[in-house]
CSV table of C-alpha atoms in Angstrom, one decimal:
chain,number,residue,atom,x,y,z
J,389,UNK,CA,-20.3,-51.3,-2.2
J,390,UNK,CA,-17.9,-48.0,-1.3
J,391,UNK,CA,-18.2,-45.6,-3.5
J,392,UNK,CA,-15.8,-42.4,-3.3
J,393,UNK,CA,-16.0,-38.6,-3.7
J,394,UNK,CA,-14.8,-36.8,-6.4
J,395,UNK,CA,-12.3,-34.0,-6.1
J,396,UNK,CA,-14.2,-30.7,-5.7
J,397,UNK,CA,-14.4,-27.6,-4.9
J,398,UNK,CA,-17.5,-26.2,-2.9
J,399,UNK,CA,-15.6,-22.1,-1.7
J,400,UNK,CA,-13.1,-20.9,-3.4
J,401,UNK,CA,-9.8,-18.9,-1.7
J,402,UNK,CA,-11.0,-14.5,-2.3
J,403,UNK,CA,-8.8,-12.2,-3.6
J,404,UNK,CA,-6.6,-10.2,-0.3
J,405,UNK,CA,-5.3,-7.3,0.2
J,406,UNK,CA,-2.7,-6.2,2.5
J,407,UNK,CA,0.1,-3.6,3.3
J,408,UNK,CA,3.1,-4.4,2.9
J,409,UNK,CA,4.9,-7.5,5.1
J,410,UNK,CA,1.6,-8.0,6.3
J,411,UNK,CA,0.5,-11.8,6.9
J,412,UNK,CA,-2.4,-13.2,5.0
J,413,UNK,CA,-3.9,-16.4,4.2
J,414,UNK,CA,-5.8,-17.9,1.2
J,415,UNK,CA,-8.5,-21.0,1.8
J,416,UNK,CA,-10.4,-23.6,-0.2
J,417,UNK,CA,-13.5,-25.3,1.0
J,418,UNK,CA,-13.0,-29.3,-0.6
J,419,UNK,CA,-16.1,-30.5,0.2
J,420,UNK,CA,-16.2,-34.8,1.0
J,421,UNK,CA,-13.5,-35.0,-1.0
J,422,UNK,CA,-12.2,-38.8,-0.4
J,423,UNK,CA,-8.9,-38.7,0.2
J,424,UNK,CA,-8.3,-35.0,0.1
J,425,UNK,CA,-4.8,-34.2,-1.3
J,426,UNK,CA,-3.5,-30.3,-1.8
J,427,UNK,CA,-0.9,-28.2,-3.8
J,428,UNK,CA,-1.0,-24.6,-3.5
J,429,UNK,CA,0.5,-22.9,-6.8
J,430,UNK,CA,1.5,-19.2,-7.6
J,431,UNK,CA,1.1,-17.3,-10.4
J,432,UNK,CA,3.7,-14.0,-11.2
J,433,UNK,CA,2.1,-13.6,-15.2
J,434,UNK,CA,-1.0,-12.8,-14.5
J,435,UNK,CA,-1.7,-16.1,-14.9
J,436,UNK,CA,0.0,-17.3,-17.7
J,437,UNK,CA,1.3,-20.2,-16.0
J,438,UNK,CA,2.0,-21.3,-12.1
J,439,UNK,CA,4.4,-22.8,-10.4
J,440,UNK,CA,4.0,-25.2,-7.5
J,441,UNK,CA,4.9,-23.8,-4.3
J,442,UNK,CA,6.7,-24.8,-1.1
J,443,UNK,CA,6.5,-24.6,2.5
J,444,UNK,CA,9.5,-21.8,1.9
J,445,UNK,CA,11.2,-17.9,2.9
J,446,UNK,CA,7.0,-16.7,2.9
J,447,UNK,CA,5.0,-19.8,2.3
J,448,UNK,CA,3.5,-22.2,4.7
J,449,UNK,CA,0.2,-24.2,4.4
J,450,UNK,CA,1.4,-25.2,1.2
J,451,UNK,CA,-0.2,-28.7,0.7
J,452,UNK,CA,-3.2,-27.9,2.7
J,453,UNK,CA,-6.1,-26.3,3.2
J,454,UNK,CA,-5.7,-22.7,4.0
J,455,UNK,CA,-2.2,-21.1,2.6
J,456,UNK,CA,-0.8,-19.0,4.5
J,457,UNK,CA,2.0,-15.7,3.3
J,458,UNK,CA,3.8,-14.2,6.4
J,459,UNK,CA,5.4,-10.7,6.1
J,460,UNK,CA,4.3,-10.6,2.5
J,461,UNK,CA,6.5,-8.1,0.9
J,462,UNK,CA,5.6,-5.1,-1.9
J,463,UNK,CA,7.1,-7.3,-5.1
J,464,UNK,CA,4.3,-9.6,-5.1
J,465,UNK,CA,1.9,-7.9,-5.7
J,466,UNK,CA,-0.3,-9.1,-8.8
J,467,UNK,CA,0.4,-12.2,-7.9
J,468,UNK,CA,-2.3,-14.8,-8.0
J,469,UNK,CA,-2.5,-18.0,-5.4
J,470,UNK,CA,-5.0,-21.5,-7.5
J,471,UNK,CA,-5.0,-25.0,-6.0
J,472,UNK,CA,-5.3,-28.1,-7.3
J,473,UNK,CA,-7.3,-31.0,-5.2
J,474,UNK,CA,-7.0,-34.5,-5.7
J,475,UNK,CA,-7.6,-37.7,-4.6
J,476,UNK,CA,-8.6,-41.0,-3.8
J,477,UNK,CA,-11.3,-40.7,-7.6
J,478,UNK,CA,-9.2,-38.6,-10.9
J,479,UNK,CA,-9.9,-36.3,-12.2
J,480,UNK,CA,-8.2,-33.1,-10.0
J,481,UNK,CA,-9.8,-30.3,-9.8
J,482,UNK,CA,-7.9,-26.8,-9.6
J,483,UNK,CA,-10.0,-23.7,-8.2
J,484,UNK,CA,-9.4,-20.6,-9.8
J,485,UNK,CA,-6.9,-18.1,-9.2
J,486,UNK,CA,-7.2,-15.6,-6.4
J,487,UNK,CA,-5.7,-12.3,-6.3
J,488,UNK,CA,-3.2,-10.8,-3.7
J,489,UNK,CA,-3.1,-6.8,-3.7
J,490,UNK,CA,0.3,-5.3,-1.8
J,491,UNK,CA,0.0,-1.2,-0.4
J,492,UNK,CA,3.1,0.3,-0.7
J,493,UNK,CA,3.1,2.3,3.3
J,494,UNK,CA,4.0,6.1,2.3
J,495,UNK,CA,7.7,7.1,1.9
J,496,UNK,CA,9.3,9.7,1.9
J,497,UNK,CA,11.8,10.8,-1.6
J,498,UNK,CA,12.4,14.6,-1.1
J,499,UNK,CA,12.2,16.6,1.0
J,500,UNK,CA,10.2,20.4,1.2
J,501,UNK,CA,13.4,22.7,1.0
J,502,UNK,CA,13.5,25.9,3.2
J,503,UNK,CA,13.2,29.0,0.9
J,504,UNK,CA,14.2,32.9,1.3
J,505,UNK,CA,12.0,35.2,-0.6
J,506,UNK,CA,10.9,39.8,-0.4
J,507,UNK,CA,7.8,40.3,1.2
J,508,UNK,CA,4.4,39.6,-0.5
J,509,UNK,CA,6.8,37.3,-2.5
J,510,UNK,CA,5.0,34.4,-3.7
J,511,UNK,CA,6.8,30.8,-2.5
J,512,UNK,CA,5.6,27.1,-2.4
J,513,UNK,CA,7.3,24.2,-0.2
J,514,UNK,CA,7.0,21.0,-2.3
J,515,UNK,CA,7.8,17.6,-1.3
J,516,UNK,CA,7.7,14.6,-3.0
J,517,UNK,CA,6.1,10.5,-1.5
J,518,UNK,CA,5.3,7.4,-3.0
J,519,UNK,CA,2.4,4.9,-2.0
J,520,UNK,CA,-1.1,3.9,-1.9
J,521,UNK,CA,-3.6,6.3,-2.5
J,522,UNK,CA,-2.2,9.2,-0.8
J,523,UNK,CA,-3.4,11.7,0.6
J,524,UNK,CA,-1.6,15.6,2.1
J,525,UNK,CA,-2.3,18.0,4.7
J,526,UNK,CA,0.5,20.7,5.5
J,527,UNK,CA,1.5,22.2,9.1
J,528,UNK,CA,2.2,26.3,10.0
J,529,UNK,CA,4.5,25.9,13.2
J,530,UNK,CA,3.0,21.8,13.3
J,531,UNK,CA,-0.7,23.3,13.3
J,532,UNK,CA,-3.0,22.1,9.8
J,533,UNK,CA,-3.4,24.0,7.4
J,534,UNK,CA,-6.7,25.1,5.2
J,535,UNK,CA,-6.9,27.0,2.1
J,536,UNK,CA,-7.6,30.2,2.0
J,537,UNK,CA,-6.2,33.5,2.1
J,538,UNK,CA,-2.1,33.3,1.4
J,539,UNK,CA,-2.4,29.4,1.2
J,540,UNK,CA,-4.1,26.8,-1.4
J,541,UNK,CA,-2.2,23.9,-2.1
J,542,UNK,CA,-2.9,23.0,1.4
J,543,UNK,CA,-4.4,18.7,1.1
J,544,UNK,CA,-2.2,18.2,-2.1
J,545,UNK,CA,1.6,17.7,-1.8
J,546,UNK,CA,2.5,21.1,-3.3
J,547,UNK,CA,1.7,24.2,-0.4
J,548,UNK,CA,1.4,27.6,-1.8
J,549,UNK,CA,2.1,30.8,0.1
J,550,UNK,CA,0.6,34.2,-1.9
J,551,UNK,CA,1.0,37.2,-1.2
J,552,UNK,CA,3.3,36.9,1.9
J,553,UNK,CA,4.1,39.1,5.0
J,554,UNK,CA,6.8,40.3,7.3
J,555,UNK,CA,4.7,38.6,10.3
J,556,UNK,CA,5.1,34.8,8.4
J,557,UNK,CA,9.5,35.5,9.0
J,558,UNK,CA,10.7,31.9,9.9
J,559,UNK,CA,7.3,30.0,10.5
J,560,UNK,CA,8.5,26.4,10.0
J,561,UNK,CA,6.3,24.2,7.5
J,562,UNK,CA,6.0,21.2,7.3
J,563,UNK,CA,3.3,17.5,5.8
J,564,UNK,CA,1.9,14.8,6.9
J,565,UNK,CA,1.5,12.4,5.0
J,566,UNK,CA,-1.3,9.8,5.2
J,567,UNK,CA,-2.4,5.8,2.7
J,568,UNK,CA,-3.7,2.8,2.4
J,569,UNK,CA,-1.4,1.7,4.4
J,570,UNK,CA,-0.2,2.9,8.3
J,571,UNK,CA,1.3,4.6,9.5
J,572,UNK,CA,1.3,7.9,7.8
J,573,UNK,CA,4.4,10.1,8.0
J,574,UNK,CA,5.5,13.5,8.6
J,575,UNK,CA,7.7,15.2,6.4
J,576,UNK,CA,10.9,17.8,8.2
J,577,UNK,CA,10.6,21.5,8.9
J,578,UNK,CA,11.1,24.1,6.3
J,579,UNK,CA,11.8,27.4,7.5
J,580,UNK,CA,10.3,30.2,5.9
J,581,UNK,CA,12.7,33.5,5.4
J,582,UNK,CA,10.9,36.8,5.0
J,583,UNK,CA,13.3,39.8,3.9
J,584,UNK,CA,11.5,43.1,4.2
J,585,UNK,CA,11.8,45.2,1.6
J,586,UNK,CA,13.7,49.0,1.5
J,587,UNK,CA,11.0,51.2,2.4
């Protein structure tokens, strides 16, 4: 008497979080399924529907226990991946959907701009950026700034200097932006020009 094992899944694929253009894998364990076969699928609409994958583009191993993604783009953020396991016996089984989260590396979209003010005045330098979990560190002449004195917003997207004296003339300000993905990026430097008041 030969008894074939029905299709089964003993270990589900798990969620994966990566940075854009990184590699990742999803793996399933089909136990002792007799005559096991795999077909990985992807959902681009939150699990409403799935379509079969083939070994093209970023995908390899689409009919094996491990699906590999090479240089996954930001566009794949939020995709779900599951696998159909079949074998000699029926019916086949389908795994849970595993979520792919693709984080974006920091990208500066708006640089700080050189400013001219009169002494005792107030000035702001602002940067705009896209990315995941961004943090900011403003610098003055490449040295990190902390809040206090004339400075506020040293770890935000906008640095404010209040009550600036003429000694600040020609100082340069840039910002280092970090995020959930590396490497950090540094903005261009903006120069502060301080004009002396009549005396």
